[in-house]
């Protein structure tokens, strides 16, 4: 089984070495985020935000927070991928474009909002879990989109979350899920590393 999408996924590997002279245009940054926000979210919450750290000044602020990992300064852009705590009260607003487009009848909106409220309102851990899931889905789409465009990417969890909140003004309901560097690679990066055998990770029942 093979096609361009599968080959893109199977050939991707986290980049270690970037060309620090290469740039990624603001339009391409917007396109990567547009693609990222096509990923699924629970109840169509779309509970995410992406901060594109691309200037020398912003990279200098982020680098010590991210333990001086080289990708922060060498890659063209590093996204701070934020998931927002699941909040069912925003569902009518998020579903309004679907209703206006005739995709969803207005009478169905409460059928989404009420169970979402029951699922999240009194459960802070579920709210946070959803934030992490949402940010991860979005970042994954961006990783493969970048690969398809010939760019490398590096997802990173090595950073001081509290310092990131302070330095970049994250809201109280925002969880910094990961950093995602994207840019043109230079020679020396590894191919995709071998994975565990399927019989160790897959059960048929």
CSV table of C-alpha atoms in Angstrom, one decimal:
chain,number,residue,atom,x,y,z
A,1,UNK,CA,0.0,0.0,0.0
A,2,UNK,CA,1.5,3.3,-1.1
A,3,UNK,CA,0.5,6.8,-2.1
A,4,UNK,CA,2.0,10.3,-1.7
A,5,UNK,CA,0.4,10.8,1.7
A,6,UNK,CA,1.6,7.5,3.1
A,7,UNK,CA,5.1,8.1,1.7
A,8,UNK,CA,5.1,11.5,3.4
A,9,UNK,CA,4.2,10.0,6.7
A,10,UNK,CA,6.7,7.1,6.5
A,11,UNK,CA,9.6,9.3,5.4
A,12,UNK,CA,9.2,11.9,8.1
A,13,UNK,CA,11.7,12.1,10.9
A,14,UNK,CA,12.3,14.8,13.5
A,15,UNK,CA,14.9,17.2,12.1
A,16,UNK,CA,18.0,18.0,14.1
A,17,UNK,CA,19.9,20.2,11.7
A,18,UNK,CA,18.4,23.3,10.0
A,19,UNK,CA,19.7,25.8,7.5
A,20,UNK,CA,19.7,29.0,9.7
A,21,UNK,CA,19.8,31.2,6.6
A,22,UNK,CA,16.6,29.8,5.1
A,23,UNK,CA,13.3,31.6,5.8
A,24,UNK,CA,9.7,30.5,5.7
A,25,UNK,CA,7.3,33.2,4.4
A,26,UNK,CA,4.5,34.6,6.6
A,27,UNK,CA,2.1,33.3,3.9
A,28,UNK,CA,3.5,29.8,4.3
A,29,UNK,CA,3.3,30.1,8.1
A,30,UNK,CA,-0.4,31.0,7.7
A,31,UNK,CA,-0.9,28.1,5.3
A,32,UNK,CA,0.6,25.6,7.8
A,33,UNK,CA,-1.6,26.8,10.5
A,34,UNK,CA,-4.7,26.7,8.2
A,35,UNK,CA,-3.9,23.1,7.5
A,36,UNK,CA,-3.3,22.4,11.2
A,37,UNK,CA,-6.7,23.8,12.1
A,38,UNK,CA,-8.3,21.4,9.7
A,39,UNK,CA,-7.5,18.6,12.2
A,40,UNK,CA,-10.4,17.2,14.3
A,41,UNK,CA,-11.5,18.7,17.6
A,42,UNK,CA,-14.1,17.5,20.1
A,43,UNK,CA,-17.5,19.0,19.4
A,44,UNK,CA,-15.9,21.3,16.9
A,45,UNK,CA,-14.4,23.3,19.8
A,46,UNK,CA,-11.3,24.3,17.7
A,47,UNK,CA,-9.7,25.0,21.1
A,48,UNK,CA,-6.2,25.9,19.9
A,49,UNK,CA,-3.9,28.9,19.3
A,50,UNK,CA,-0.5,29.0,17.5
A,51,UNK,CA,2.2,31.5,18.2
A,52,UNK,CA,4.7,31.7,15.3
A,53,UNK,CA,8.1,32.6,16.8
A,54,UNK,CA,10.1,33.8,13.8
A,55,UNK,CA,12.1,37.0,14.5
A,56,UNK,CA,15.6,37.0,16.0
A,57,UNK,CA,14.3,38.8,19.1
A,58,UNK,CA,11.4,36.4,19.7
A,59,UNK,CA,13.8,33.4,19.2
A,60,UNK,CA,16.2,34.9,21.7
A,61,UNK,CA,13.3,35.1,24.3
A,62,UNK,CA,12.2,31.5,23.6
A,63,UNK,CA,15.6,29.8,23.4
A,64,UNK,CA,16.5,29.8,27.2
A,65,UNK,CA,12.9,28.8,28.0
A,66,UNK,CA,13.4,25.8,25.7
A,67,UNK,CA,16.7,24.8,27.3
A,68,UNK,CA,18.7,26.4,24.4
A,69,UNK,CA,17.8,23.6,21.9
A,70,UNK,CA,19.4,24.6,18.6
A,71,UNK,CA,16.2,24.2,16.5
A,72,UNK,CA,14.8,27.3,18.2
A,73,UNK,CA,17.4,29.5,16.7
A,74,UNK,CA,18.3,27.6,13.6
A,75,UNK,CA,14.8,26.7,12.2
A,76,UNK,CA,12.9,29.4,10.3
A,77,UNK,CA,10.0,29.4,12.7
A,78,UNK,CA,9.0,27.7,15.9
A,79,UNK,CA,5.3,27.4,16.8
A,80,UNK,CA,4.1,27.5,20.3
A,81,UNK,CA,1.2,25.1,20.0
A,82,UNK,CA,-1.4,25.9,22.6
A,83,UNK,CA,-4.5,23.9,23.5
A,84,UNK,CA,-7.3,25.7,25.3
A,85,UNK,CA,-9.2,24.1,28.2
A,86,UNK,CA,-12.4,22.6,26.8
A,87,UNK,CA,-15.2,25.0,27.3
A,88,UNK,CA,-18.7,23.9,26.2
A,89,UNK,CA,-20.1,27.5,26.3
A,90,UNK,CA,-18.3,28.4,23.1
A,91,UNK,CA,-20.0,25.6,21.1
A,92,UNK,CA,-22.9,27.7,19.8
A,93,UNK,CA,-20.4,30.3,18.4
A,94,UNK,CA,-18.2,27.6,16.9
A,95,UNK,CA,-21.1,25.8,15.3
A,96,UNK,CA,-22.8,29.0,13.9
A,97,UNK,CA,-20.8,28.9,10.6
A,98,UNK,CA,-22.1,25.3,10.1
A,99,UNK,CA,-25.6,26.4,10.7
A,100,UNK,CA,-25.3,29.4,8.4
A,101,UNK,CA,-23.8,27.2,5.7
A,102,UNK,CA,-26.7,24.8,5.9
A,103,UNK,CA,-24.4,22.0,7.1
A,104,UNK,CA,-26.1,21.6,10.5
A,105,UNK,CA,-29.7,22.5,11.5
A,106,UNK,CA,-29.9,25.0,14.3
A,107,UNK,CA,-31.9,22.6,16.4
A,108,UNK,CA,-28.9,20.3,16.6
A,109,UNK,CA,-26.7,22.8,18.4
A,110,UNK,CA,-28.0,22.0,21.9
A,111,UNK,CA,-27.6,18.3,21.1
A,112,UNK,CA,-23.8,19.1,21.0
A,113,UNK,CA,-23.6,21.7,23.7
A,114,UNK,CA,-25.4,19.8,26.4
A,115,UNK,CA,-23.4,16.6,26.3
A,116,UNK,CA,-20.2,18.6,26.0
A,117,UNK,CA,-21.2,20.5,29.2
A,118,UNK,CA,-21.8,17.3,31.0
A,119,UNK,CA,-18.5,15.9,29.8
A,120,UNK,CA,-16.3,18.8,30.7
A,121,UNK,CA,-17.8,21.4,33.0
A,122,UNK,CA,-17.1,19.7,36.3
A,123,UNK,CA,-14.0,17.8,35.2
A,124,UNK,CA,-10.8,19.9,35.0
A,125,UNK,CA,-8.7,17.0,34.0
A,126,UNK,CA,-10.9,16.2,31.1
A,127,UNK,CA,-10.7,19.9,30.1
A,128,UNK,CA,-6.9,19.7,30.1
A,129,UNK,CA,-6.8,16.4,28.4
A,130,UNK,CA,-8.9,17.8,25.6
A,131,UNK,CA,-6.5,20.8,25.3
A,132,UNK,CA,-3.6,18.5,24.9
A,133,UNK,CA,-5.4,16.2,22.3
A,134,UNK,CA,-6.4,19.2,20.3
A,135,UNK,CA,-3.0,20.8,20.2
A,136,UNK,CA,-1.4,17.5,19.3
A,137,UNK,CA,-3.9,16.8,16.4
A,138,UNK,CA,-3.1,20.3,15.0
A,139,UNK,CA,0.6,19.9,15.3
A,140,UNK,CA,0.6,16.5,13.7
A,141,UNK,CA,-1.2,17.9,10.6
A,142,UNK,CA,1.4,20.7,10.4
A,143,UNK,CA,4.3,18.2,10.7
A,144,UNK,CA,3.1,16.2,7.7
A,145,UNK,CA,2.1,19.3,5.7
A,146,UNK,CA,5.7,20.6,6.3
A,147,UNK,CA,7.1,17.4,5.1
A,148,UNK,CA,5.0,17.4,2.0
A,149,UNK,CA,6.4,20.9,1.2
A,150,UNK,CA,10.0,19.7,1.6
A,151,UNK,CA,10.5,21.2,5.0
A,152,UNK,CA,11.8,19.6,8.2
A,153,UNK,CA,10.1,19.8,11.6
A,154,UNK,CA,10.9,19.1,15.2
A,155,UNK,CA,8.2,18.7,17.9
A,156,UNK,CA,9.7,19.5,21.3
A,157,UNK,CA,8.4,19.1,24.9
A,158,UNK,CA,11.6,20.3,26.5
A,159,UNK,CA,10.6,23.7,27.9
A,160,UNK,CA,9.6,25.5,31.1
A,161,UNK,CA,5.9,25.8,30.8
A,162,UNK,CA,5.5,28.4,33.5
A,163,UNK,CA,8.2,30.6,32.0
A,164,UNK,CA,6.6,30.2,28.6
A,165,UNK,CA,3.2,31.4,30.0
A,166,UNK,CA,4.9,34.5,31.5
A,167,UNK,CA,7.1,35.5,28.6
A,168,UNK,CA,4.6,35.0,25.8
A,169,UNK,CA,1.4,36.1,27.6
A,170,UNK,CA,-0.5,32.8,27.4
A,171,UNK,CA,-4.0,33.0,28.8
A,172,UNK,CA,-5.0,31.1,31.9
A,173,UNK,CA,-7.0,28.6,29.9
A,174,UNK,CA,-4.1,27.9,27.5
A,175,UNK,CA,-1.9,24.8,27.8
A,176,UNK,CA,1.5,24.9,25.9
A,177,UNK,CA,1.3,21.5,24.4
A,178,UNK,CA,4.5,21.5,22.5
A,179,UNK,CA,6.9,23.6,20.5
A,180,UNK,CA,7.1,22.8,16.8
A,181,UNK,CA,10.1,24.0,14.8
A,182,UNK,CA,9.8,24.1,11.0
A,183,UNK,CA,12.4,25.0,8.4
A,184,UNK,CA,14.7,24.0,5.6
A,185,UNK,CA,16.9,21.1,6.6
A,186,UNK,CA,20.6,20.9,6.0
A,187,UNK,CA,22.6,17.6,5.5
A,188,UNK,CA,23.1,15.2,8.4
A,189,UNK,CA,19.5,14.5,9.5
A,190,UNK,CA,18.6,10.9,10.1
A,191,UNK,CA,16.1,8.9,8.2
A,192,UNK,CA,13.0,7.8,10.1
A,193,UNK,CA,14.1,5.5,12.9
A,194,UNK,CA,12.9,1.9,13.0
A,195,UNK,CA,9.7,1.3,15.0
A,196,UNK,CA,8.7,-1.5,17.3
A,197,UNK,CA,7.2,-4.6,15.5
A,198,UNK,CA,3.5,-4.5,15.0
A,199,UNK,CA,3.0,-7.7,17.0
A,200,UNK,CA,4.2,-5.8,20.1
A,201,UNK,CA,1.7,-2.9,19.7
A,202,UNK,CA,-1.3,-4.3,17.9
A,203,UNK,CA,-4.0,-6.7,19.2
A,204,UNK,CA,-6.9,-8.1,17.2
A,205,UNK,CA,-10.0,-9.0,19.2
